[in-house]
Amino acid sequence: MSAQLRRKIGIARTQLARAINLCEEDLKDDLLGFPQTSANDDFLDYAELQDTHHESFSTKLIVRKLEDLNNEWIALMAKDSNEVTTFHEFFSRYGDYHDDIEKAIKALQRMDSSEALIQGE
């Protein structure tokens, strides 16, 4: 019953991994030292990049999609107890996609913090 959900979750996880990588590429590990070590133009380019937040928006949409799929599967498990076994088998085979959601949330929080530091808020 959950085969289609599992496929959608797999696709969403792949999309989320790509989105997280894009978010993390936009972040500098040493943001506080960035203004002192960069030329003014570099800093302005970085601030402009942060303002676009395309990656952030995309990541939020994928997280929402993955959460919705999770809720669908929970509802399916409530109706069919065999789905609980399928759910656990999925986790042991492919890992816990909740970890992917947490990683995305942390990346989004870092992006928000970076933007606040850049804008002096």
Coordinates of N, CA and C in Angstrom, one line a residue:
M1 N 0.8 -1.2 0.0 CA 0.0 0.0 0.0 C 0.8 1.3 0.0
S2 N 2.0 1.2 0.7 CA 2.8 2.4 0.8 C 3.9 2.6 -0.2
A3 N 3.8 1.7 -1.2 CA 4.9 1.7 -2.2 C 5.1 3.1 -2.9
Q4 N 4.0 3.7 -3.2 CA 4.0 5.1 -3.8 C 4.6 6.1 -2.9
L5 N 4.1 6.0 -1.6 CA 4.7 6.9 -0.6 C 6.2 6.8 -0.4
R6 N 6.6 5.5 -0.4 CA 8.1 5.3 -0.2 C 8.9 5.8 -1.4
R7 N 8.3 5.7 -2.6 CA 9.0 6.3 -3.7 C 9.1 7.8 -3.6
K8 N 8.0 8.4 -3.3 CA 7.9 9.9 -3.1 C 8.9 10.3 -2.0
I9 N 9.0 9.6 -0.9 CA 9.9 9.9 0.2 C 11.3 9.8 -0.3
G10 N 11.6 8.8 -1.1 CA 13.0 8.6 -1.7 C 13.4 9.8 -2.6
I11 N 12.4 10.2 -3.4 CA 12.7 11.4 -4.3 C 12.9 12.6 -3.5
A12 N 12.0 12.8 -2.5 CA 12.1 14.0 -1.7 C 13.4 14.1 -0.9
R13 N 13.9 12.9 -0.4 CA 15.1 12.9 0.3 C 16.3 13.3 -0.6
T14 N 16.3 12.8 -1.8 CA 17.3 13.2 -2.8 C 17.3 14.7 -3.1
Q15 N 16.1 15.2 -3.3 CA 16.0 16.6 -3.5 C 16.4 17.4 -2.3
L16 N 16.1 17.0 -1.1 CA 16.4 17.7 0.1 C 18.0 17.7 0.3
A17 N 18.6 16.5 0.0 CA 20.1 16.5 0.2 C 20.7 17.5 -0.8
R18 N 20.2 17.6 -2.0 CA 20.8 18.6 -2.9 C 20.5 20.0 -2.4
A19 N 19.3 20.3 -1.9 CA 19.0 21.6 -1.4 C 19.9 22.0 -0.2
I20 N 20.1 21.0 0.7 CA 20.9 21.3 1.9 C 22.3 21.6 1.4
N21 N 22.8 20.8 0.5 CA 24.2 21.1 0.0 C 24.3 22.5 -0.6
L22 N 23.3 23.0 -1.3 CA 23.3 24.3 -1.9 C 23.3 25.4 -0.7
C23 N 22.5 25.1 0.3 CA 22.4 26.0 1.4 C 23.8 26.1 2.1
E24 N 24.4 24.9 2.3 CA 25.6 24.9 3.1 C 26.8 25.6 2.2
E25 N 26.7 25.4 0.9 CA 27.7 26.1 0.1 C 27.6 27.6 0.2
D26 N 26.4 28.1 0.5 CA 26.2 29.6 0.6 C 26.7 30.1 1.9
L27 N 26.9 29.2 2.9 CA 27.3 29.6 4.2 C 28.9 29.6 4.3
K28 N 29.4 30.6 4.9 CA 30.9 30.5 5.2 C 31.0 30.0 6.6
D29 N 32.0 29.1 6.8 CA 32.2 28.5 8.1 C 32.6 29.5 9.2
D30 N 33.3 30.5 8.8 CA 33.7 31.6 9.7 C 33.1 32.9 9.4
L31 N 31.8 33.0 9.5 CA 31.1 34.2 9.1 C 31.6 35.4 9.9
L32 N 31.9 35.3 11.1 CA 32.3 36.5 11.9 C 33.6 37.0 11.4
G33 N 34.5 36.2 10.9 CA 35.7 36.7 10.4 C 35.7 37.1 9.0
F34 N 34.6 36.8 8.3 CA 34.4 37.1 6.9 C 34.6 38.6 6.5
P35 N 33.9 39.5 7.2 CA 34.1 40.9 6.9 C 35.5 41.4 7.0
Q36 N 36.3 40.9 8.0 CA 37.6 41.4 8.2 C 38.6 40.8 7.1
T37 N 38.3 39.7 6.6 CA 39.2 39.0 5.7 C 38.8 39.1 4.2
S38 N 37.7 39.7 3.9 CA 37.2 39.8 2.6 C 37.3 41.3 2.1
A39 N 37.3 41.4 0.8 CA 37.2 42.7 0.2 C 35.8 43.2 0.3
N40 N 35.6 44.5 0.3 CA 34.2 45.0 0.3 C 33.3 44.4 -0.7
D41 N 33.8 44.3 -1.9 CA 32.9 43.7 -3.0 C 32.5 42.3 -2.7
D42 N 33.4 41.5 -2.1 CA 33.1 40.2 -1.8 C 32.0 40.1 -0.7
F43 N 32.1 41.0 0.3 CA 31.1 41.1 1.3 C 29.7 41.5 0.8
L44 N 29.7 42.4 -0.1 CA 28.4 42.9 -0.7 C 27.8 41.8 -1.6
D45 N 28.7 41.0 -2.3 CA 28.2 39.9 -3.1 C 27.6 38.8 -2.2
Y46 N 28.3 38.6 -1.1 CA 27.8 37.6 -0.1 C 26.5 38.0 0.5
A47 N 26.3 39.3 0.9 CA 25.1 39.8 1.4 C 24.0 39.7 0.4
E48 N 24.3 40.0 -0.8 CA 23.2 39.9 -1.9 C 22.8 38.4 -2.1
L49 N 23.7 37.5 -2.0 CA 23.4 36.1 -2.2 C 22.5 35.7 -1.1
Q50 N 22.8 36.1 0.1 CA 22.0 35.7 1.3 C 20.6 36.3 1.1
D51 N 20.4 37.5 0.6 CA 19.1 38.1 0.4 C 18.2 37.3 -0.5
T52 N 18.8 36.7 -1.5 CA 18.0 36.0 -2.5 C 17.2 34.8 -1.9
H53 N 17.9 34.0 -1.1 CA 17.3 32.9 -0.3 C 16.6 31.9 -1.2
H54 N 17.0 31.8 -2.4 CA 16.3 30.8 -3.3 C 16.5 29.4 -2.7
E55 N 17.7 29.0 -2.3 CA 17.9 27.7 -1.7 C 17.1 27.5 -0.5
S56 N 17.0 28.5 0.3 CA 16.3 28.5 1.6 C 14.8 28.1 1.3
F57 N 14.2 28.8 0.4 CA 12.8 28.6 0.0 C 12.6 27.2 -0.5
S58 N 13.5 26.8 -1.4 CA 13.4 25.5 -2.0 C 13.5 24.4 -0.9
T59 N 14.4 24.6 0.0 CA 14.6 23.6 1.1 C 13.3 23.6 2.0
K60 N 12.7 24.7 2.3 CA 11.5 24.7 3.1 C 10.4 24.0 2.4
L61 N 10.2 24.1 1.1 CA 9.2 23.4 0.4 C 9.4 21.9 0.5
I62 N 10.6 21.5 0.3 CA 10.9 20.1 0.3 C 10.7 19.5 1.7
V63 N 11.1 20.2 2.7 CA 10.9 19.8 4.1 C 9.4 19.6 4.3
R64 N 8.6 20.6 3.9 CA 7.1 20.5 4.1 C 6.6 19.3 3.4
K65 N 7.1 19.0 2.1 CA 6.6 17.9 1.4 C 6.9 16.6 2.1
L66 N 8.1 16.5 2.6 CA 8.5 15.3 3.3 C 7.7 15.1 4.6
E67 N 7.4 16.2 5.3 CA 6.6 16.1 6.5 C 5.2 15.6 6.1
D68 N 4.6 16.1 5.0 CA 3.3 15.7 4.6 C 3.3 14.2 4.2
L69 N 4.3 13.8 3.5 CA 4.4 12.3 3.2 C 4.5 11.5 4.5
N70 N 5.2 12.0 5.4 CA 5.3 11.3 6.7 C 4.0 11.2 7.4
N71 N 3.2 12.3 7.4 CA 1.9 12.2 8.0 C 0.9 11.3 7.2
E72 N 1.1 11.2 5.9 CA 0.3 10.3 5.1 C 0.6 8.8 5.6
W73 N 1.9 8.6 5.7 CA 2.3 7.2 6.1 C 1.8 6.9 7.5
I74 N 1.8 7.8 8.4 CA 1.3 7.6 9.8 C -0.2 7.3 9.7
A75 N -0.9 8.0 8.9 CA -2.3 7.7 8.8 C -2.6 6.3 8.2
L76 N -1.7 6.0 7.2 CA -1.8 4.6 6.6 C -1.5 3.5 7.7
M77 N -0.5 3.8 8.5 CA -0.2 2.8 9.6 C -1.3 2.6 10.6
A78 N -2.1 3.7 10.8 CA -3.2 3.7 11.7 C -4.3 2.8 11.2
K79 N -4.4 2.7 9.9 CA -5.5 1.9 9.2 C -5.0 0.5 9.0
D80 N -3.7 0.3 8.8 CA -3.2 -1.1 8.4 C -1.9 -1.3 9.2
S81 N -2.1 -2.3 10.2 CA -0.9 -2.6 11.1 C 0.3 -3.2 10.3
N82 N 0.0 -3.8 9.1 CA 1.2 -4.3 8.4 C 2.1 -3.2 7.9
E83 N 1.6 -2.0 7.8 CA 2.4 -0.9 7.4 C 3.4 -0.5 8.4
V84 N 3.2 -0.8 9.7 CA 4.1 -0.5 10.7 C 5.4 -1.3 10.4
T85 N 5.3 -2.6 10.1 CA 6.4 -3.4 9.7 C 7.1 -2.9 8.5
T86 N 6.4 -2.5 7.5 CA 7.0 -1.9 6.3 C 7.7 -0.6 6.6
F87 N 7.2 0.2 7.5 CA 7.8 1.4 8.0 C 9.2 1.1 8.6
H88 N 9.2 0.2 9.5 CA 10.4 -0.2 10.2 C 11.5 -0.8 9.3
E89 N 11.0 -1.6 8.3 CA 11.9 -2.1 7.3 C 12.5 -1.0 6.4
F90 N 11.7 0.0 6.1 CA 12.2 1.1 5.3 C 13.3 1.8 6.1
F91 N 13.0 2.1 7.3 CA 14.0 2.8 8.2 C 15.3 2.0 8.3
S92 N 15.2 0.7 8.5 CA 16.5 -0.1 8.6 C 17.2 -0.2 7.3
R93 N 16.5 -0.1 6.2 CA 17.1 -0.3 4.9 C 17.7 1.1 4.4
Y94 N 16.9 2.2 4.5 CA 17.3 3.4 3.9 C 17.6 4.5 4.9
G95 N 17.5 4.3 6.2 CA 17.8 5.3 7.2 C 16.6 6.1 7.6
D96 N 16.7 6.9 8.6 CA 15.6 7.7 9.1 C 15.6 9.0 8.4
Y97 N 14.5 9.3 7.6 CA 14.4 10.5 6.9 C 14.1 11.7 7.8
H98 N 13.8 11.4 9.1 CA 13.6 12.5 10.0 C 14.9 13.2 10.3
D99 N 16.0 12.4 10.2 CA 17.4 13.0 10.3 C 17.6 14.0 9.2
D100 N 17.2 13.7 8.0 CA 17.3 14.6 6.9 C 16.6 15.9 7.2
I101 N 15.4 15.8 7.7 CA 14.6 17.0 8.1 C 15.3 17.8 9.1
E102 N 15.8 17.2 10.1 CA 16.6 17.9 11.2 C 17.8 18.6 10.6
K103 N 18.5 18.0 9.7 CA 19.7 18.6 9.1 C 19.3 19.8 8.3
A104 N 18.2 19.7 7.6 CA 17.7 20.8 6.8 C 17.3 22.0 7.7
I105 N 16.6 21.7 8.7 CA 16.2 22.8 9.7 C 17.4 23.5 10.2
K106 N 18.4 22.7 10.6 CA 19.6 23.3 11.1 C 20.3 24.2 10.1
A107 N 20.4 23.8 8.8 CA 21.0 24.6 7.8 C 20.2 25.8 7.6
L108 N 18.8 25.7 7.6 CA 18.0 26.9 7.5 C 18.2 27.9 8.6
Q109 N 18.4 27.4 9.8 CA 18.6 28.2 11.0 C 20.0 29.0 10.8
R110 N 21.0 28.2 10.3 CA 22.3 28.9 10.1 C 22.2 30.0 9.1
M111 N 21.4 29.7 8.0 CA 21.2 30.7 7.0 C 20.6 32.0 7.6
D112 N 19.5 31.8 8.4 CA 18.8 32.9 9.0 C 19.8 33.7 9.9
S113 N 20.6 33.0 10.7 CA 21.5 33.6 11.6 C 22.5 34.4 10.8
S114 N 23.0 33.8 9.7 CA 24.0 34.5 8.9 C 23.4 35.8 8.3
E115 N 22.2 35.7 7.8 CA 21.6 36.9 7.3 C 21.4 38.0 8.3
A116 N 21.0 37.6 9.5 CA 20.9 38.6 10.6 C 22.2 39.2 10.9
L117 N 23.3 38.5 11.0 CA 24.6 39.0 11.3 C 25.0 40.0 10.2
I118 N 24.8 39.6 8.9 CA 25.2 40.5 7.8 C 24.4 41.8 7.8
Q119 N 23.1 41.7 8.1 CA 22.3 42.9 8.1 C 22.3 43.7 9.4
G120 N 23.0 43.2 10.3 CA 23.2 43.9 11.6 C 22.0 43.9 12.5
E121 N 21.2 42.9 12.3 CA 19.9 42.9 13.1 C 20.2 42.3 14.5

